[in-house]
Amino acid sequence: MERTRKTGHHGRPSAAEWFRLARPFSLTASAVPVLLGGALAHEDGSFSWAPFLAMLLASLLIQAATNMFNEFYDEKRGLDTAEAVGIAGSIVQGRVHARTVLLGALFCYTVALFLGLYLVYVGGWPILLLGCLSALGGYLYSAGPRPIAYTALSEAAVFLFMGVLIVVISYAVQTASSFPAHVPLAALPVGGLVAAILLANNIRDMESDRRGGRRTLPIVLGRRGGILIYRALLAEAYVSALILVMAGTIPAACLVALLSLPLARALWRGIASSTEPARLDAVVKRTAGLHLVFGVLYSLGVLLG
């Protein structure tokens, strides 16, 4: 009976189950950079709905696939349990077979690949190179002999790939593969917040990760060090936005993103309020919410500017 519960699955997974596996709260981490890249392209006089929507869907699919790979490989390595907080739990709770989750991730990658071919047609070969780099990063994050997710470099990788690279690609597909310096600079504020989502996740999972042999940033630095870096990432979003406005890199209207400061202030306190994974899970989701609110306001500021 126990074996059936753990490894069996009851028929074909429902749409709700796939939605859970995609970890919908985390998908804003892929949507916001595309929105910002599109806004920057619009500001520079180049915007087309078709590349924008194709890039948005491809980015969401790669994020969903990364989450599914994470679910698959964490269960395979024995890191996830039925009581784990913050995962879909589809495999360990016996609702979906592990192989089905892996095939789902590969299907998402396949659809993203076809969307990527269209974006290469629109934007040229540099988009192919950057798109392959992004997809590879998503795979290596959870898979391979030493997944990035199990190391202290995971936040830096997410900052680079999801905070900066997606913005650059989203801009470039709109502007015939142009890469002006102001685009990655403008991406720095959202990069800090997307890395903060992951760090909150790693602070929440410290004990289970330590038992599983992971060496994430808060395990290497300790809980207090992890909290310090988390708060620094929150501050980075606002400080870098102010500096970019003063330097004339982004419009002054981008300071509308400061309206999200009350959310950041609550998270500043919340990350140190508990060591219980269930309570910290709310902090992870609210950090994703801050990233969404800040990113939408910031992109709106670009458009207004």
mmCIF file of N, CA and C in Angstrom, residues 130-205:
data_model
loop_
_atom_site.group_PDB
_atom_site.id
_atom_site.type_symbol
_atom_site.label_atom_id
_atom_site.label_comp_id
_atom_site.label_asym_id
_atom_site.label_seq_id
_atom_site.Cartn_x
_atom_site.Cartn_y
_atom_site.Cartn_z
ATOM 1 N N LEU A 130 21.566 33.315 -27.058
ATOM 2 C CA LEU A 130 21.117 33.693 -25.719
ATOM 3 C C LEU A 130 19.984 32.790 -25.240
ATOM 4 N N GLY A 131 19.096 32.382 -26.149
ATOM 5 C CA GLY A 131 18.003 31.497 -25.783
ATOM 6 C C GLY A 131 18.503 30.131 -25.342
ATOM 7 N N CYS A 132 19.482 29.589 -26.063
ATOM 8 C CA CYS A 132 20.073 28.303 -25.681
ATOM 9 C C CYS A 132 20.768 28.414 -24.336
ATOM 10 N N LEU A 133 21.431 29.534 -24.093
ATOM 11 C CA LEU A 133 22.102 29.763 -22.818
ATOM 12 C C LEU A 133 21.082 29.795 -21.681
ATOM 13 N N SER A 134 19.948 30.452 -21.927
ATOM 14 C CA SER A 134 18.893 30.546 -20.922
ATOM 15 C C SER A 134 18.289 29.183 -20.625
ATOM 16 N N ALA A 135 18.000 28.405 -21.681
ATOM 17 C CA ALA A 135 17.423 27.064 -21.497
ATOM 18 C C ALA A 135 18.404 26.137 -20.779
ATOM 19 N N LEU A 136 19.672 26.224 -21.139
ATOM 20 C CA LEU A 136 20.692 25.402 -20.495
ATOM 21 C C LEU A 136 20.810 25.749 -19.018
ATOM 22 N N GLY A 137 20.741 27.042 -18.729
ATOM 23 C CA GLY A 137 20.795 27.477 -17.339
ATOM 24 C C GLY A 137 19.633 26.914 -16.536
ATOM 25 N N GLY A 138 18.433 26.902 -17.150
ATOM 26 C CA GLY A 138 17.268 26.352 -16.485
ATOM 27 C C GLY A 138 17.425 24.881 -16.185
ATOM 28 N N TYR A 139 18.020 24.136 -17.119
ATOM 29 C CA TYR A 139 18.225 22.695 -16.918
ATOM 30 C C TYR A 139 19.287 22.434 -15.851
ATOM 31 N N LEU A 140 20.434 23.112 -15.973
ATOM 32 C CA LEU A 140 21.539 22.876 -15.042
ATOM 33 C C LEU A 140 21.223 23.349 -13.631
ATOM 34 N N TYR A 141 20.213 24.201 -13.512
ATOM 35 C CA TYR A 141 19.825 24.673 -12.187
ATOM 36 C C TYR A 141 19.400 23.502 -11.295
ATOM 37 N N SER A 142 18.658 22.538 -11.881
ATOM 38 C CA SER A 142 18.158 21.420 -11.083
ATOM 39 C C SER A 142 18.767 20.070 -11.448
ATOM 40 N N ALA A 143 19.399 19.968 -12.613
ATOM 41 C CA ALA A 143 19.872 18.678 -13.099
ATOM 42 C C ALA A 143 21.392 18.661 -13.198
ATOM 43 N N GLY A 144 21.917 17.573 -13.743
ATOM 44 C CA GLY A 144 23.364 17.441 -13.885
ATOM 45 C C GLY A 144 24.009 16.886 -12.634
ATOM 46 N N PRO A 145 25.310 16.630 -12.687
ATOM 47 C CA PRO A 145 26.012 16.018 -11.539
ATOM 48 C C PRO A 145 26.089 16.941 -10.323
ATOM 49 N N ARG A 146 26.110 18.238 -10.532
ATOM 50 C CA ARG A 146 26.146 19.202 -9.420
ATOM 51 C C ARG A 146 25.207 20.365 -9.739
ATOM 52 N N PRO A 147 23.911 20.210 -9.465
ATOM 53 C CA PRO A 147 22.943 21.257 -9.791
ATOM 54 C C PRO A 147 23.263 22.587 -9.113
ATOM 55 N N ILE A 148 23.071 23.666 -9.845
ATOM 56 C CA ILE A 148 23.324 25.001 -9.288
ATOM 57 C C ILE A 148 22.461 25.244 -8.061
ATOM 58 N N ALA A 149 21.242 24.689 -8.066
ATOM 59 C CA ALA A 149 20.312 24.900 -6.955
ATOM 60 C C ALA A 149 20.854 24.385 -5.638
ATOM 61 N N TYR A 150 21.819 23.468 -5.672
ATOM 62 C CA TYR A 150 22.349 22.871 -4.452
ATOM 63 C C TYR A 150 23.582 23.600 -3.948
ATOM 64 N N THR A 151 23.924 24.711 -4.560
ATOM 65 C CA THR A 151 25.150 25.438 -4.205
ATOM 66 C C THR A 151 24.846 26.860 -3.744
ATOM 67 N N ALA A 152 25.870 27.519 -3.250
ATOM 68 C CA ALA A 152 25.731 28.905 -2.799
ATOM 69 C C ALA A 152 25.692 29.889 -3.966
ATOM 70 N N LEU A 153 25.814 29.384 -5.198
ATOM 71 C CA LEU A 153 25.800 30.259 -6.375
ATOM 72 C C LEU A 153 24.416 30.407 -6.994
ATOM 73 N N SER A 154 23.406 29.752 -6.407
ATOM 74 C CA SER A 154 22.093 29.742 -7.052
ATOM 75 C C SER A 154 21.472 31.133 -7.147
ATOM 76 N N GLU A 155 21.623 31.948 -6.106
ATOM 77 C CA GLU A 155 21.055 33.300 -6.159
ATOM 78 C C GLU A 155 21.737 34.148 -7.234
ATOM 79 N N ALA A 156 23.063 34.012 -7.336
ATOM 80 C CA ALA A 156 23.785 34.762 -8.370
ATOM 81 C C ALA A 156 23.355 34.326 -9.764
ATOM 82 N N ALA A 157 23.143 33.010 -9.948
ATOM 83 C CA ALA A 157 22.708 32.500 -11.249
ATOM 84 C C ALA A 157 21.326 33.019 -11.608
ATOM 85 N N VAL A 158 20.421 33.038 -10.632
ATOM 86 C CA VAL A 158 19.065 33.538 -10.879
ATOM 87 C C VAL A 158 19.089 35.034 -11.170
ATOM 88 N N PHE A 159 19.923 35.775 -10.441
ATOM 89 C CA PHE A 159 20.070 37.216 -10.707
ATOM 90 C C PHE A 159 20.496 37.436 -12.162
ATOM 91 N N LEU A 160 21.468 36.659 -12.607
ATOM 92 C CA LEU A 160 21.998 36.833 -13.953
ATOM 93 C C LEU A 160 21.002 36.395 -15.022
ATOM 94 N N PHE A 161 20.469 35.170 -14.875
ATOM 95 C CA PHE A 161 19.627 34.610 -15.921
ATOM 96 C C PHE A 161 18.230 35.222 -15.934
ATOM 97 N N MET A 162 17.591 35.299 -14.764
ATOM 98 C CA MET A 162 16.206 35.749 -14.714
ATOM 99 C C MET A 162 16.086 37.232 -14.424
ATOM 100 N N GLY A 163 17.129 37.807 -13.846
ATOM 101 C CA GLY A 163 17.077 39.232 -13.563
ATOM 102 C C GLY A 163 17.567 40.086 -14.707
ATOM 103 N N VAL A 164 18.559 39.605 -15.450
ATOM 104 C CA VAL A 164 19.186 40.426 -16.490
ATOM 105 C C VAL A 164 19.010 39.821 -17.884
ATOM 106 N N LEU A 165 19.352 38.543 -18.042
ATOM 107 C CA LEU A 165 19.388 37.951 -19.384
ATOM 108 C C LEU A 165 18.017 37.959 -20.064
ATOM 109 N N ILE A 166 16.961 37.630 -19.331
ATOM 110 C CA ILE A 166 15.629 37.609 -19.949
ATOM 111 C C ILE A 166 15.223 39.012 -20.395
ATOM 112 N N VAL A 167 15.579 40.028 -19.625
ATOM 113 C CA VAL A 167 15.275 41.407 -20.019
ATOM 114 C C VAL A 167 16.007 41.763 -21.314
ATOM 115 N N VAL A 168 17.277 41.385 -21.387
ATOM 116 C CA VAL A 168 18.077 41.677 -22.580
ATOM 117 C C VAL A 168 17.498 40.978 -23.809
ATOM 118 N N ILE A 169 17.134 39.686 -23.662
ATOM 119 C CA ILE A 169 16.560 38.952 -24.792
ATOM 120 C C ILE A 169 15.227 39.560 -25.202
ATOM 121 N N SER A 170 14.387 39.895 -24.218
ATOM 122 C CA SER A 170 13.063 40.471 -24.503
ATOM 123 C C SER A 170 13.183 41.793 -25.247
ATOM 124 N N TYR A 171 14.196 42.571 -24.901
ATOM 125 C CA TYR A 171 14.456 43.830 -25.612
ATOM 126 C C TYR A 171 14.973 43.547 -27.020
ATOM 127 N N ALA A 172 15.906 42.612 -27.129
ATOM 128 C CA ALA A 172 16.587 42.375 -28.403
ATOM 129 C C ALA A 172 15.650 41.814 -29.475
ATOM 130 N N VAL A 173 14.660 40.989 -29.081
ATOM 131 C CA VAL A 173 13.742 40.449 -30.089
ATOM 132 C C VAL A 173 12.840 41.534 -30.666
ATOM 133 N N GLN A 174 12.741 42.660 -29.964
ATOM 134 C CA GLN A 174 11.926 43.775 -30.448
ATOM 135 C C GLN A 174 12.728 44.738 -31.331
ATOM 136 N N THR A 175 14.045 44.701 -31.195
ATOM 137 C CA THR A 175 14.875 45.744 -31.805
ATOM 138 C C THR A 175 15.943 45.178 -32.738
ATOM 139 N N ALA A 176 15.637 44.054 -33.385
ATOM 140 C CA ALA A 176 16.568 43.442 -34.342
ATOM 141 C C ALA A 176 17.936 43.196 -33.719
ATOM 142 N N SER A 177 17.912 42.593 -32.529
ATOM 143 C CA SER A 177 19.145 42.185 -31.827
ATOM 144 C C SER A 177 20.111 43.334 -31.577
ATOM 145 N N SER A 178 19.583 44.424 -31.025
ATOM 146 C CA SER A 178 20.471 45.478 -30.540
ATOM 147 C C SER A 178 20.633 45.310 -29.034
ATOM 148 N N PHE A 179 21.828 45.639 -28.534
ATOM 149 C CA PHE A 179 22.151 45.383 -27.131
ATOM 150 C C PHE A 179 22.768 46.622 -26.479
ATOM 151 N N PRO A 180 21.993 47.706 -26.340
ATOM 152 C CA PRO A 180 22.535 48.905 -25.691
ATOM 153 C C PRO A 180 22.782 48.664 -24.204
ATOM 154 N N ALA A 181 23.762 49.362 -23.666
ATOM 155 C CA ALA A 181 24.192 49.133 -22.281
ATOM 156 C C ALA A 181 23.123 49.487 -21.265
ATOM 157 N N HIS A 182 22.201 50.404 -21.623
ATOM 158 C CA HIS A 182 21.224 50.820 -20.617
ATOM 159 C C HIS A 182 20.221 49.709 -20.284
ATOM 160 N N VAL A 183 20.091 48.705 -21.152
ATOM 161 C CA VAL A 183 19.094 47.644 -20.917
ATOM 162 C C VAL A 183 19.495 46.737 -19.749
ATOM 163 N N PRO A 184 20.689 46.125 -19.738
ATOM 164 C CA PRO A 184 21.050 45.326 -18.557
ATOM 165 C C PRO A 184 21.140 46.159 -17.286
ATOM 166 N N LEU A 185 21.534 47.425 -17.401
ATOM 167 C CA LEU A 185 21.576 48.284 -16.215
ATOM 168 C C LEU A 185 20.170 48.503 -15.662
ATOM 169 N N ALA A 186 19.210 48.744 -16.560
ATOM 170 C CA ALA A 186 17.821 48.953 -16.136
ATOM 171 C C ALA A 186 17.238 47.712 -15.490
ATOM 172 N N ALA A 187 17.813 46.541 -15.805
ATOM 173 C CA ALA A 187 17.309 45.279 -15.265
ATOM 174 C C ALA A 187 17.789 45.008 -13.840
ATOM 175 N N LEU A 188 18.776 45.740 -13.361
ATOM 176 C CA LEU A 188 19.371 45.432 -12.059
ATOM 177 C C LEU A 188 18.378 45.450 -10.897
ATOM 178 N N PRO A 189 17.438 46.408 -10.832
ATOM 179 C CA PRO A 189 16.495 46.390 -9.700
ATOM 180 C C PRO A 189 15.635 45.129 -9.630
ATOM 181 N N VAL A 190 15.123 44.659 -10.784
ATOM 182 C CA VAL A 190 14.290 43.454 -10.752
ATOM 183 C C VAL A 190 15.154 42.209 -10.502
ATOM 184 N N GLY A 191 16.446 42.280 -10.861
ATOM 185 C CA GLY A 191 17.353 41.167 -10.587
ATOM 186 C C GLY A 191 17.512 40.912 -9.095
ATOM 187 N N GLY A 192 17.623 41.989 -8.330
ATOM 188 C CA GLY A 192 17.753 41.831 -6.885
ATOM 189 C C GLY A 192 16.553 41.147 -6.265
ATOM 190 N N LEU A 193 15.371 41.497 -6.731
ATOM 191 C CA LEU A 193 14.156 40.932 -6.133
ATOM 192 C C LEU A 193 13.917 39.487 -6.547
ATOM 193 N N VAL A 194 14.269 39.135 -7.778
ATOM 194 C CA VAL A 194 14.070 37.733 -8.179
ATOM 195 C C VAL A 194 15.052 36.827 -7.426
ATOM 196 N N ALA A 195 16.251 37.336 -7.152
ATOM 197 C CA ALA A 195 17.203 36.575 -6.339
ATOM 198 C C ALA A 195 16.709 36.465 -4.897
ATOM 199 N N ALA A 196 16.009 37.502 -4.428
ATOM 200 C CA ALA A 196 15.465 37.480 -3.066
ATOM 201 C C ALA A 196 14.395 36.406 -2.907
ATOM 202 N N ILE A 197 13.621 36.155 -3.975
ATOM 203 C CA ILE A 197 12.614 35.076 -3.910
ATOM 204 C C ILE A 197 13.300 33.751 -3.612
ATOM 205 N N LEU A 198 14.360 33.476 -4.361
ATOM 206 C CA LEU A 198 15.080 32.213 -4.180
ATOM 207 C C LEU A 198 15.729 32.137 -2.809
ATOM 208 N N LEU A 199 16.315 33.237 -2.357
ATOM 209 C CA LEU A 199 16.994 33.215 -1.063
ATOM 210 C C LEU A 199 15.993 32.985 0.068
ATOM 211 N N ALA A 200 14.805 33.601 -0.016
ATOM 212 C CA ALA A 200 13.770 33.343 0.988
ATOM 213 C C ALA A 200 13.399 31.863 0.987
ATOM 214 N N ASN A 201 13.320 31.287 -0.210
ATOM 215 C CA ASN A 201 13.040 29.860 -0.355
ATOM 216 C C ASN A 201 14.132 29.018 0.318
ATOM 217 N N ASN A 202 15.388 29.398 0.122
ATOM 218 C CA ASN A 202 16.502 28.634 0.692
ATOM 219 C C ASN A 202 16.612 28.815 2.208
ATOM 220 N N ILE A 203 16.235 29.990 2.705
ATOM 221 C CA ILE A 203 16.202 30.194 4.156
ATOM 222 C C ILE A 203 15.103 29.319 4.772
ATOM 223 N N ARG A 204 13.959 29.276 4.110
ATOM 224 C CA ARG A 204 12.854 28.419 4.583
ATOM 225 C C ARG A 204 13.278 26.951 4.664
ATOM 226 N N ASP A 205 14.032 26.489 3.659
ATOM 227 C CA ASP A 205 14.363 25.065 3.521
ATOM 228 C C ASP A 205 15.710 24.686 4.120
#
